[in-house]
PDB file of N, CA and C in Angstrom:
ATOM      1  N   UNK A   1      22.422  -0.349 -13.304  1.00 46.00           N
ATOM      2  CA  UNK A   1      23.735  -0.787 -12.945  1.00 46.00           C
ATOM      3  C   UNK A   1      23.681  -1.850 -11.853  1.00 46.00           C
ATOM      4  N   UNK A   2      23.057  -2.971 -12.145  1.00 46.00           N
ATOM      5  CA  UNK A   2      22.926  -4.032 -11.144  1.00 46.00           C
ATOM      6  C   UNK A   2      24.278  -4.512 -10.641  1.00 46.00           C
ATOM      7  N   UNK A   3      24.360  -4.739  -9.324  1.00 47.00           N
ATOM      8  CA  UNK A   3      25.589  -5.204  -8.700  1.00 47.00           C
ATOM      9  C   UNK A   3      25.501  -6.699  -8.424  1.00 47.00           C
ATOM     10  N   UNK A   4      24.631  -7.070  -7.482  1.00 52.00           N
ATOM     11  CA  UNK A   4      24.457  -8.471  -7.131  1.00 52.00           C
ATOM     12  C   UNK A   4      22.996  -8.830  -7.248  1.00 52.00           C
ATOM     13  N   UNK A   5      22.727 -10.018  -7.728  1.00 54.00           N
ATOM     14  CA  UNK A   5      21.354 -10.486  -7.840  1.00 54.00           C
ATOM     15  C   UNK A   5      20.714 -10.513  -6.451  1.00 54.00           C
ATOM     16  N   UNK A   6      19.480  -9.969  -6.350  1.00 54.00           N
ATOM     17  CA  UNK A   6      18.764  -9.977  -5.089  1.00 54.00           C
ATOM     18  C   UNK A   6      19.061  -8.792  -4.187  1.00 54.00           C
ATOM     19  N   UNK A   7      19.955  -7.925  -4.587  1.00 64.00           N
ATOM     20  CA  UNK A   7      20.296  -6.756  -3.773  1.00 64.00           C
ATOM     21  C   UNK A   7      19.620  -5.517  -4.358  1.00 64.00           C
ATOM     22  N   UNK A   8      19.388  -4.501  -3.519  1.00 60.00           N
ATOM     23  CA  UNK A   8      18.865  -3.229  -4.000  1.00 60.00           C
ATOM     24  C   UNK A   8      19.965  -2.542  -4.786  1.00 60.00           C
ATOM     25  N   UNK A   9      19.680  -2.252  -6.044  1.00 87.00           N
ATOM     26  CA  UNK A   9      20.741  -1.717  -6.890  1.00 87.00           C
ATOM     27  C   UNK A   9      20.383  -0.408  -7.582  1.00 87.00           C
ATOM     28  N   UNK A  10      19.147   0.025  -7.473  1.00 92.00           N
ATOM     29  CA  UNK A  10      18.754   1.277  -8.104  1.00 92.00           C
ATOM     30  C   UNK A  10      18.511   2.305  -7.006  1.00 92.00           C
ATOM     31  N   UNK A  11      19.351   3.333  -6.970  1.00 92.00           N
ATOM     32  CA  UNK A  11      19.268   4.344  -5.922  1.00 92.00           C
ATOM     33  C   UNK A  11      18.592   5.601  -6.445  1.00 92.00           C
ATOM     34  N   UNK A  12      17.692   6.148  -5.640  1.00 94.00           N
ATOM     35  CA  UNK A  12      17.040   7.409  -5.976  1.00 94.00           C
ATOM     36  C   UNK A  12      18.076   8.525  -5.851  1.00 94.00           C
ATOM     37  N   UNK A  13      18.227   9.307  -6.914  1.00 94.00           N
ATOM     38  CA  UNK A  13      19.219  10.384  -6.890  1.00 94.00           C
ATOM     39  C   UNK A  13      18.740  11.599  -6.087  1.00 94.00           C
ATOM     40  N   UNK A  14      17.507  11.536  -5.600  1.00 94.00           N
ATOM     41  CA  UNK A  14      16.976  12.638  -4.796  1.00 94.00           C
ATOM     42  C   UNK A  14      17.127  12.357  -3.302  1.00 94.00           C
ATOM     43  N   UNK A  15      16.715  11.144  -2.874  1.00 95.00           N
ATOM     44  CA  UNK A  15      16.745  10.848  -1.433  1.00 95.00           C
ATOM     45  C   UNK A  15      17.672   9.690  -1.057  1.00 95.00           C
ATOM     46  N   UNK A  16      18.164   8.954  -2.054  1.00 93.00           N
ATOM     47  CA  UNK A  16      19.093   7.870  -1.779  1.00 93.00           C
ATOM     48  C   UNK A  16      18.462   6.520  -1.485  1.00 93.00           C
ATOM     49  N   UNK A  17      17.130   6.459  -1.431  1.00 92.00           N
ATOM     50  CA  UNK A  17      16.459   5.190  -1.163  1.00 92.00           C
ATOM     51  C   UNK A  17      16.774   4.207  -2.288  1.00 92.00           C
ATOM     52  N   UNK A  18      16.963   2.921  -1.928  1.00 92.00           N
ATOM     53  CA  UNK A  18      17.362   1.902  -2.904  1.00 92.00           C
ATOM     54  C   UNK A  18      16.210   0.980  -3.271  1.00 92.00           C
ATOM     55  N   UNK A  19      16.228   0.505  -4.506  1.00 91.00           N
ATOM     56  CA  UNK A  19      15.194  -0.385  -5.026  1.00 91.00           C
ATOM     57  C   UNK A  19      15.825  -1.509  -5.826  1.00 91.00           C
ATOM     58  N   UNK A  20      15.144  -2.653  -5.843  1.00 90.00           N
ATOM     59  CA  UNK A  20      15.677  -3.816  -6.546  1.00 90.00           C
ATOM     60  C   UNK A  20      15.286  -3.832  -8.021  1.00 90.00           C
ATOM     61  N   UNK A  21      14.244  -3.104  -8.383  1.00 91.00           N
ATOM     62  CA  UNK A  21      13.805  -3.059  -9.778  1.00 91.00           C
ATOM     63  C   UNK A  21      13.745  -1.622 -10.281  1.00 91.00           C
ATOM     64  N   UNK A  22      14.099  -1.449 -11.535  1.00 90.00           N
ATOM     65  CA  UNK A  22      14.098  -0.123 -12.143  1.00 90.00           C
ATOM     66  C   UNK A  22      12.691   0.483 -12.147  1.00 90.00           C
ATOM     67  N   UNK A  23      11.673  -0.346 -12.359  1.00 88.00           N
ATOM     68  CA  UNK A  23      10.300   0.166 -12.394  1.00 88.00           C
ATOM     69  C   UNK A  23       9.870   0.710 -11.031  1.00 88.00           C
ATOM     70  N   UNK A  24      10.410   0.154  -9.953  1.00 90.00           N
ATOM     71  CA  UNK A  24      10.069   0.630  -8.612  1.00 90.00           C
ATOM     72  C   UNK A  24      10.593   2.045  -8.380  1.00 90.00           C
ATOM     73  N   UNK A  25      11.796   2.305  -8.853  1.00 90.00           N
ATOM     74  CA  UNK A  25      12.369   3.635  -8.632  1.00 90.00           C
ATOM     75  C   UNK A  25      11.632   4.678  -9.462  1.00 90.00           C
ATOM     76  N   UNK A  26      11.171   4.302 -10.642  1.00 88.00           N
ATOM     77  CA  UNK A  26      10.416   5.246 -11.473  1.00 88.00           C
ATOM     78  C   UNK A  26       9.129   5.663 -10.762  1.00 88.00           C
ATOM     79  N   UNK A  27       8.445   4.699 -10.171  1.00 88.00           N
ATOM     80  CA  UNK A  27       7.225   4.996  -9.417  1.00 88.00           C
ATOM     81  C   UNK A  27       7.559   5.816  -8.176  1.00 88.00           C
ATOM     82  N   UNK A  28       8.630   5.454  -7.488  1.00 92.00           N
ATOM     83  CA  UNK A  28       9.050   6.168  -6.281  1.00 92.00           C
ATOM     84  C   UNK A  28       9.326   7.644  -6.571  1.00 92.00           C
ATOM     85  N   UNK A  29       9.957   7.932  -7.678  1.00 91.00           N
ATOM     86  CA  UNK A  29      10.324   9.316  -7.999  1.00 91.00           C
ATOM     87  C   UNK A  29       9.099  10.217  -8.127  1.00 91.00           C
ATOM     88  N   UNK A  30       7.943   9.628  -8.427  1.00 90.00           N
ATOM     89  CA  UNK A  30       6.713  10.416  -8.499  1.00 90.00           C
ATOM     90  C   UNK A  30       6.376  11.022  -7.135  1.00 90.00           C
ATOM     91  N   UNK A  31       6.830  10.375  -6.061  1.00 89.00           N
ATOM     92  CA  UNK A  31       6.566  10.910  -4.721  1.00 89.00           C
ATOM     93  C   UNK A  31       7.330  12.214  -4.488  1.00 89.00           C
ATOM     94  N   UNK A  32       8.416  12.407  -5.204  1.00 93.00           N
ATOM     95  CA  UNK A  32       9.191  13.642  -5.076  1.00 93.00           C
ATOM     96  C   UNK A  32       8.629  14.759  -5.957  1.00 93.00           C
ATOM     97  N   UNK A  33       8.103  14.387  -7.118  1.00 92.00           N
ATOM     98  CA  UNK A  33       7.598  15.396  -8.057  1.00 92.00           C
ATOM     99  C   UNK A  33       6.153  15.775  -7.787  1.00 92.00           C
ATOM    100  N   UNK A  34       5.414  14.860  -7.139  1.00 90.00           N
ATOM    101  CA  UNK A  34       3.996  15.108  -6.899  1.00 90.00           C
ATOM    102  C   UNK A  34       3.126  14.731  -8.083  1.00 90.00           C
ATOM    103  N   UNK A  35       3.740  14.222  -9.147  1.00 92.00           N
ATOM    104  CA  UNK A  35       2.974  13.815 -10.327  1.00 92.00           C
ATOM    105  C   UNK A  35       2.074  12.632 -10.008  1.00 92.00           C
ATOM    106  N   UNK A  36       0.855  12.698 -10.499  1.00 95.00           N
ATOM    107  CA  UNK A  36      -0.108  11.605 -10.358  1.00 95.00           C
ATOM    108  C   UNK A  36      -0.736  11.401 -11.732  1.00 95.00           C
ATOM    109  N   UNK A  37      -0.068  10.633 -12.589  1.00 94.00           N
ATOM    110  CA  UNK A  37      -0.487  10.528 -13.988  1.00 94.00           C
ATOM    111  C   UNK A  37      -1.712   9.650 -14.260  1.00 94.00           C
ATOM    112  N   UNK A  38      -2.186   8.908 -13.268  1.00 96.00           N
ATOM    113  CA  UNK A  38      -3.322   8.014 -13.484  1.00 96.00           C
ATOM    114  C   UNK A  38      -4.560   8.576 -12.799  1.00 96.00           C
ATOM    115  N   UNK A  39      -5.657   8.677 -13.570  1.00 97.00           N
ATOM    116  CA  UNK A  39      -6.848   9.345 -13.069  1.00 97.00           C
ATOM    117  C   UNK A  39      -8.078   8.448 -13.140  1.00 97.00           C
ATOM    118  N   UNK A  40      -8.917   8.536 -12.114  1.00 97.00           N
ATOM    119  CA  UNK A  40     -10.189   7.818 -12.083  1.00 97.00           C
ATOM    120  C   UNK A  40     -11.126   8.486 -13.086  1.00 97.00           C
ATOM    121  N   UNK A  41     -11.680   7.702 -14.013  1.00 96.00           N
ATOM    122  CA  UNK A  41     -12.571   8.277 -15.017  1.00 96.00           C
ATOM    123  C   UNK A  41     -13.975   8.552 -14.471  1.00 96.00           C
ATOM    124  N   UNK A  42     -14.211   8.175 -13.223  1.00 96.00           N
ATOM    125  CA  UNK A  42     -15.522   8.415 -12.615  1.00 96.00           C
ATOM    126  C   UNK A  42     -15.529   9.734 -11.836  1.00 96.00           C
ATOM    127  N   UNK A  43     -14.529   9.938 -10.978  1.00 97.00           N
ATOM    128  CA  UNK A  43     -14.524  11.138 -10.130  1.00 97.00           C
ATOM    129  C   UNK A  43     -13.365  12.093 -10.399  1.00 97.00           C
ATOM    130  N   UNK A  44     -12.374  11.636 -11.159  1.00 97.00           N
ATOM    131  CA  UNK A  44     -11.249  12.506 -11.490  1.00 97.00           C
ATOM    132  C   UNK A  44     -10.087  12.478 -10.517  1.00 97.00           C
ATOM    133  N   UNK A  45     -10.201  11.714  -9.427  1.00 97.00           N
ATOM    134  CA  UNK A  45      -9.106  11.632  -8.460  1.00 97.00           C
ATOM    135  C   UNK A  45      -7.872  11.038  -9.138  1.00 97.00           C
ATOM    136  N   UNK A  46      -6.697  11.573  -8.819  1.00 96.00           N
ATOM    137  CA  UNK A  46      -5.452  11.146  -9.460  1.00 96.00           C
ATOM    138  C   UNK A  46      -4.587  10.309  -8.533  1.00 96.00           C
ATOM    139  N   UNK A  47      -3.791   9.427  -9.154  1.00 95.00           N
ATOM    140  CA  UNK A  47      -2.947   8.495  -8.415  1.00 95.00           C
ATOM    141  C   UNK A  47      -1.598   8.345  -9.097  1.00 95.00           C
ATOM    142  N   UNK A  48      -0.606   7.890  -8.330  1.00 91.00           N
ATOM    143  CA  UNK A  48       0.733   7.671  -8.883  1.00 91.00           C
ATOM    144  C   UNK A  48       0.835   6.356  -9.636  1.00 91.00           C
ATOM    145  N   UNK A  49      -0.060   5.406  -9.332  1.00 92.00           N
ATOM    146  CA  UNK A  49      -0.003   4.096  -9.979  1.00 92.00           C
ATOM    147  C   UNK A  49      -1.379   3.703 -10.510  1.00 92.00           C
ATOM    148  N   UNK A  50      -1.402   3.055 -11.664  1.00 93.00           N
ATOM    149  CA  UNK A  50      -2.655   2.611 -12.256  1.00 93.00           C
ATOM    150  C   UNK A  50      -3.364   1.593 -11.359  1.00 93.00           C
ATOM    151  N   UNK A  51      -2.592   0.759 -10.670  1.00 91.00           N
ATOM    152  CA  UNK A  51      -3.202  -0.238  -9.785  1.00 91.00           C
ATOM    153  C   UNK A  51      -3.968   0.435  -8.648  1.00 91.00           C
ATOM    154  N   UNK A  52      -3.546   1.621  -8.253  1.00 92.00           N
ATOM    155  CA  UNK A  52      -4.253   2.361  -7.206  1.00 92.00           C
ATOM    156  C   UNK A  52      -5.598   2.874  -7.721  1.00 92.00           C
ATOM    157  N   UNK A  53      -5.662   3.228  -9.008  1.00 95.00           N
ATOM    158  CA  UNK A  53      -6.935   3.643  -9.613  1.00 95.00           C
ATOM    159  C   UNK A  53      -7.902   2.467  -9.604  1.00 95.00           C
ATOM    160  N   UNK A  54      -7.407   1.300  -9.976  1.00 91.00           N
ATOM    161  CA  UNK A  54      -8.245   0.096 -10.010  1.00 91.00           C
ATOM    162  C   UNK A  54      -8.838  -0.185  -8.637  1.00 91.00           C
ATOM    163  N   UNK A  55      -8.016  -0.127  -7.607  1.00 88.00           N
ATOM    164  CA  UNK A  55      -8.504  -0.348  -6.243  1.00 88.00           C
ATOM    165  C   UNK A  55      -9.479   0.750  -5.829  1.00 88.00           C
ATOM    166  N   UNK A  56      -9.171   1.984  -6.177  1.00 91.00           N
ATOM    167  CA  UNK A  56     -10.023   3.121  -5.832  1.00 91.00           C
ATOM    168  C   UNK A  56     -11.418   2.976  -6.430  1.00 91.00           C
ATOM    169  N   UNK A  57     -11.502   2.480  -7.643  1.00 91.00           N
ATOM    170  CA  UNK A  57     -12.796   2.365  -8.324  1.00 91.00           C
ATOM    171  C   UNK A  57     -13.779   1.480  -7.567  1.00 91.00           C
ATOM    172  N   UNK A  58     -13.273   0.614  -6.703  1.00 87.00           N
ATOM    173  CA  UNK A  58     -14.158  -0.219  -5.891  1.00 87.00           C
ATOM    174  C   UNK A  58     -15.014   0.643  -4.967  1.00 87.00           C
ATOM    175  N   UNK A  59     -14.548   1.851  -4.645  1.00 87.00           N
ATOM    176  CA  UNK A  59     -15.346   2.735  -3.791  1.00 87.00           C
ATOM    177  C   UNK A  59     -16.585   3.225  -4.532  1.00 87.00           C
ATOM    178  N   UNK A  60     -16.523   3.268  -5.849  1.00 92.00           N
ATOM    179  CA  UNK A  60     -17.668   3.714  -6.646  1.00 92.00           C
ATOM    180  C   UNK A  60     -18.650   2.575  -6.907  1.00 92.00           C
ATOM    181  N   UNK A  61     -18.139   1.381  -7.083  1.00 90.00           N
ATOM    182  CA  UNK A  61     -19.010   0.243  -7.406  1.00 90.00           C
ATOM    183  C   UNK A  61     -19.606  -0.397  -6.167  1.00 90.00           C
ATOM    184  N   UNK A  62     -18.949  -0.201  -5.030  1.00 89.00           N
ATOM    185  CA  UNK A  62     -19.413  -0.840  -3.800  1.00 89.00           C
ATOM    186  C   UNK A  62     -19.006  -2.300  -3.719  1.00 89.00           C
ATOM    187  N   UNK A  63     -18.223  -2.749  -4.702  1.00 90.00           N
ATOM    188  CA  UNK A  63     -17.783  -4.149  -4.731  1.00 90.00           C
ATOM    189  C   UNK A  63     -16.861  -4.444  -3.553  1.00 90.00           C
ATOM    190  N   UNK A  64     -17.144  -5.549  -2.875  1.00 92.00           N
ATOM    191  CA  UNK A  64     -16.322  -5.985  -1.742  1.00 92.00           C
ATOM    192  C   UNK A  64     -16.041  -7.476  -1.904  1.00 92.00           C
ATOM    193  N   UNK A  65     -15.022  -7.802  -2.692  1.00 91.00           N
ATOM    194  CA  UNK A  65     -14.761  -9.208  -3.023  1.00 91.00           C
ATOM    195  C   UNK A  65     -14.054 -10.027  -1.949  1.00 91.00           C
ATOM    196  N   UNK A  66     -13.591  -9.394  -0.887  1.00 92.00           N
ATOM    197  CA  UNK A  66     -12.860 -10.121   0.155  1.00 92.00           C
ATOM    198  C   UNK A  66     -13.750 -10.307   1.383  1.00 92.00           C
ATOM    199  N   UNK A  67     -13.924 -11.564   1.779  1.00 95.00           N
ATOM    200  CA  UNK A  67     -14.829 -11.899   2.876  1.00 95.00           C
ATOM    201  C   UNK A  67     -14.075 -12.571   4.019  1.00 95.00           C
ATOM    202  N   UNK A  68     -14.368 -12.140   5.233  1.00 96.00           N
ATOM    203  CA  UNK A  68     -13.768 -12.738   6.422  1.00 96.00           C
ATOM    204  C   UNK A  68     -14.364 -14.125   6.618  1.00 96.00           C
ATOM    205  N   UNK A  69     -13.507 -15.129   6.712  1.00 96.00           N
ATOM    206  CA  UNK A  69     -13.988 -16.503   6.882  1.00 96.00           C
ATOM    207  C   UNK A  69     -14.431 -16.779   8.318  1.00 96.00           C
ATOM    208  N   UNK A  70     -14.253 -15.814   9.204  1.00 95.00           N
ATOM    209  CA  UNK A  70     -14.671 -15.986  10.597  1.00 95.00           C
ATOM    210  C   UNK A  70     -16.060 -15.386  10.830  1.00 95.00           C
ATOM    211  N   UNK A  71     -16.262 -14.134  10.399  1.00 96.00           N
ATOM    212  CA  UNK A  71     -17.544 -13.467  10.665  1.00 96.00           C
ATOM    213  C   UNK A  71     -18.354 -13.136   9.416  1.00 96.00           C
ATOM    214  N   UNK A  72     -17.735 -13.265   8.234  1.00 96.00           N
ATOM    215  CA  UNK A  72     -18.456 -13.005   6.994  1.00 96.00           C
ATOM    216  C   UNK A  72     -18.442 -11.562   6.522  1.00 96.00           C
ATOM    217  N   UNK A  73     -17.866 -10.663   7.291  1.00 96.00           N
ATOM    218  CA  UNK A  73     -17.810  -9.260   6.892  1.00 96.00           C
ATOM    219  C   UNK A  73     -17.024  -9.131   5.593  1.00 96.00           C
ATOM    220  N   UNK A  74     -17.448  -8.199   4.723  1.00 95.00           N
ATOM    221  CA  UNK A  74     -16.826  -8.036   3.409  1.00 95.00           C
ATOM    222  C   UNK A  74     -16.007  -6.754   3.321  1.00 95.00           C
ATOM    223  N   UNK A  75     -14.964  -6.811   2.471  1.00 92.00           N
ATOM    224  CA  UNK A  75     -14.049  -5.686   2.315  1.00 92.00           C
ATOM    225  C   UNK A  75     -13.691  -5.485   0.851  1.00 92.00           C
ATOM    226  N   UNK A  76     -13.395  -4.239   0.490  1.00 87.00           N
ATOM    227  CA  UNK A  76     -13.046  -3.926  -0.890  1.00 87.00           C
ATOM    228  C   UNK A  76     -11.584  -4.225  -1.204  1.00 87.00           C
ATOM    229  N   UNK A  77     -10.718  -4.187  -0.198  1.00 85.00           N
ATOM    230  CA  UNK A  77      -9.294  -4.429  -0.421  1.00 85.00           C
ATOM    231  C   UNK A  77      -8.787  -5.576   0.442  1.00 85.00           C
ATOM    232  N   UNK A  78      -7.855  -6.331  -0.113  1.00 87.00           N
ATOM    233  CA  UNK A  78      -7.267  -7.463   0.603  1.00 87.00           C
ATOM    234  C   UNK A  78      -6.568  -7.005   1.883  1.00 87.00           C
ATOM    235  N   UNK A  79      -5.933  -5.858   1.831  1.00 85.00           N
ATOM    236  CA  UNK A  79      -5.225  -5.358   3.015  1.00 85.00           C
ATOM    237  C   UNK A  79      -6.196  -5.027   4.148  1.00 85.00           C
ATOM    238  N   UNK A  80      -7.420  -4.625   3.804  1.00 88.00           N
ATOM    239  CA  UNK A  80      -8.419  -4.311   4.832  1.00 88.00           C
ATOM    240  C   UNK A  80      -8.824  -5.558   5.601  1.00 88.00           C
ATOM    241  N   UNK A  81      -8.991  -6.671   4.883  1.00 90.00           N
ATOM    242  CA  UNK A  81      -9.415  -7.903   5.562  1.00 90.00           C
ATOM    243  C   UNK A  81      -8.294  -8.434   6.450  1.00 90.00           C
ATOM    244  N   UNK A  82      -7.057  -8.258   6.025  1.00 86.00           N
ATOM    245  CA  UNK A  82      -5.923  -8.710   6.843  1.00 86.00           C
ATOM    246  C   UNK A  82      -5.909  -7.961   8.175  1.00 86.00           C
ATOM    247  N   UNK A  83      -6.140  -6.660   8.125  1.00 86.00           N
ATOM    248  CA  UNK A  83      -6.198  -5.860   9.349  1.00 86.00           C
ATOM    249  C   UNK A  83      -7.406  -6.262  10.191  1.00 86.00           C
ATOM    250  N   UNK A  84      -8.543  -6.477   9.536  1.00 92.00           N
ATOM    251  CA  UNK A  84      -9.768  -6.873  10.240  1.00 92.00           C
ATOM    252  C   UNK A  84      -9.584  -8.178  11.004  1.00 92.00           C
ATOM    253  N   UNK A  85      -8.916  -9.138  10.402  1.00 90.00           N
ATOM    254  CA  UNK A  85      -8.747 -10.449  11.042  1.00 90.00           C
ATOM    255  C   UNK A  85      -8.001 -10.349  12.374  1.00 90.00           C
ATOM    256  N   UNK A  86      -7.195  -9.314  12.531  1.00 88.00           N
ATOM    257  CA  UNK A  86      -6.497  -9.106  13.800  1.00 88.00           C
ATOM    258  C   UNK A  86      -7.492  -8.842  14.929  1.00 88.00           C
ATOM    259  N   UNK A  87      -8.678  -8.323  14.589  1.00 88.00           N
ATOM    260  CA  UNK A  87      -9.690  -8.072  15.622  1.00 88.00           C
ATOM    261  C   UNK A  87     -10.223  -9.381  16.195  1.00 88.00           C
ATOM    262  N   UNK A  88     -10.146 -10.455  15.422  1.00 93.00           N
ATOM    263  CA  UNK A  88     -10.592 -11.764  15.907  1.00 93.00           C
ATOM    264  C   UNK A  88      -9.511 -12.452  16.745  1.00 93.00           C
ATOM    265  N   UNK A  89      -8.269 -12.233  16.394  1.00 90.00           N
ATOM    266  CA  UNK A  89      -7.168 -12.917  17.089  1.00 90.00           C
ATOM    267  C   UNK A  89      -6.666 -12.137  18.296  1.00 90.00           C
ATOM    268  N   UNK A  90      -6.904 -10.822  18.291  1.00 88.00           N
ATOM    269  CA  UNK A  90      -6.392  -9.979  19.366  1.00 88.00           C
ATOM    270  C   UNK A  90      -4.920  -9.641  19.185  1.00 88.00           C
ATOM    271  N   UNK A  91      -4.358 -10.082  18.080  1.00 89.00           N
ATOM    272  CA  UNK A  91      -2.941  -9.834  17.804  1.00 89.00           C
ATOM    273  C   UNK A  91      -2.692  -8.339  17.606  1.00 89.00           C
ATOM    274  N   UNK A  92      -1.605  -7.856  18.181  1.00 90.00           N
ATOM    275  CA  UNK A  92      -1.199  -6.457  18.046  1.00 90.00           C
ATOM    276  C   UNK A  92       0.287  -6.430  17.682  1.00 90.00           C
ATOM    277  N   UNK A  93       0.584  -6.602  16.382  1.00 89.00           N
ATOM    278  CA  UNK A  93       1.978  -6.754  15.954  1.00 89.00           C
ATOM    279  C   UNK A  93       2.797  -5.468  15.859  1.00 89.00           C
ATOM    280  N   UNK A  94       2.153  -4.315  15.995  1.00 89.00           N
ATOM    281  CA  UNK A  94       2.880  -3.056  15.849  1.00 89.00           C
ATOM    282  C   UNK A  94       3.073  -2.389  17.206  1.00 89.00           C
ATOM    283  N   UNK A  95       4.328  -2.103  17.528  1.00 91.00           N
ATOM    284  CA  UNK A  95       4.644  -1.531  18.832  1.00 91.00           C
ATOM    285  C   UNK A  95       5.211  -0.120  18.676  1.00 91.00           C
ATOM    286  N   UNK A  96       4.736   0.786  19.511  1.00 91.00           N
ATOM    287  CA  UNK A  96       5.239   2.158  19.530  1.00 91.00           C
ATOM    288  C   UNK A  96       6.662   2.140  20.086  1.00 91.00           C
ATOM    289  N   UNK A  97       7.589   2.750  19.345  1.00 88.00           N
ATOM    290  CA  UNK A  97       8.978   2.749  19.800  1.00 88.00           C
ATOM    291  C   UNK A  97       9.240   3.809  20.875  1.00 88.00           C
ATOM    292  N   UNK A  98       8.212   4.581  21.216  1.00 90.00           N
ATOM    293  CA  UNK A  98       8.360   5.580  22.273  1.00 90.00           C
ATOM    294  C   UNK A  98       7.817   5.061  23.603  1.00 90.00           C
ATOM    295  N   UNK A  99       6.554   4.589  23.579  1.00 93.00           N
ATOM    296  CA  UNK A  99       5.936   4.166  24.844  1.00 93.00           C
ATOM    297  C   UNK A  99       5.853   2.653  25.015  1.00 93.00           C
ATOM    298  N   UNK A 100       6.065   1.902  23.922  1.00 92.00           N
ATOM    299  CA  UNK A 100       6.034   0.448  24.006  1.00 92.00           C
ATOM    300  C   UNK A 100       4.659  -0.175  23.861  1.00 92.00           C
ATOM    301  N   UNK A 101       3.610   0.641  23.760  1.00 94.00           N
ATOM    302  CA  UNK A 101       2.253   0.116  23.616  1.00 94.00           C
ATOM    303  C   UNK A 101       2.110  -0.563  22.253  1.00 94.00           C
ATOM    304  N   UNK A 102       1.335  -1.661  22.209  1.00 91.00           N
ATOM    305  CA  UNK A 102       1.139  -2.413  20.971  1.00 91.00           C
ATOM    306  C   UNK A 102      -0.214  -2.100  20.341  1.00 91.00           C
ATOM    307  N   UNK A 103      -0.249  -2.187  18.997  1.00 89.00           N
ATOM    308  CA  UNK A 103      -1.454  -1.873  18.233  1.00 89.00           C
ATOM    309  C   UNK A 103      -1.665  -2.900  17.125  1.00 89.00           C
ATOM    310  N   UNK A 104      -2.917  -3.039  16.698  1.00 84.00           N
ATOM    311  CA  UNK A 104      -3.228  -3.975  15.618  1.00 84.00           C
ATOM    312  C   UNK A 104      -3.067  -3.318  14.254  1.00 84.00           C
ATOM    313  N   UNK A 105      -3.047  -1.976  14.217  1.00 83.00           N
ATOM    314  CA  UNK A 105      -2.922  -1.235  12.967  1.00 83.00           C
ATOM    315  C   UNK A 105      -1.671  -0.371  13.029  1.00 83.00           C
ATOM    316  N   UNK A 106      -0.925  -0.356  11.923  1.00 81.00           N
ATOM    317  CA  UNK A 106       0.289   0.462  11.855  1.00 81.00           C
ATOM    318  C   UNK A 106      -0.081   1.861  11.380  1.00 81.00           C
ATOM    319  N   UNK A 107       0.348   2.863  12.117  1.00 76.00           N
ATOM    320  CA  UNK A 107       0.111   4.250  11.738  1.00 76.00           C
ATOM    321  C   UNK A 107       1.472   4.880  11.486  1.00 76.00           C
ATOM    322  N   UNK A 108       1.588   5.544  10.332  1.00 65.00           N
ATOM    323  CA  UNK A 108       2.879   6.161   9.996  1.00 65.00           C
ATOM    324  C   UNK A 108       2.903   7.618  10.341  1.00 65.00           C
TER     325      UNK A 108
END
């Protein structure tokens, strides 16, 4: 039931969280059911998304396709290298809303 283009229009009937695409809400609902329909054929670990299985399999192959252009260190996931690069810049973009201290890694 899209309302306006570019707006979140699909609401989760369990928690009320909104999504812009129908496929996003379908994946989100798995977080409520605990279903993990995608499984690693190497170790059997289960995931909510097939793309997570693909990324996970890098732990078995040892493949690290992302390389830091500053120090050359290699990483299996793009998000890991982004966090690593903060160690070179000293940037700490995440701030604790309780004490105000800043961190380079976001912890939920």
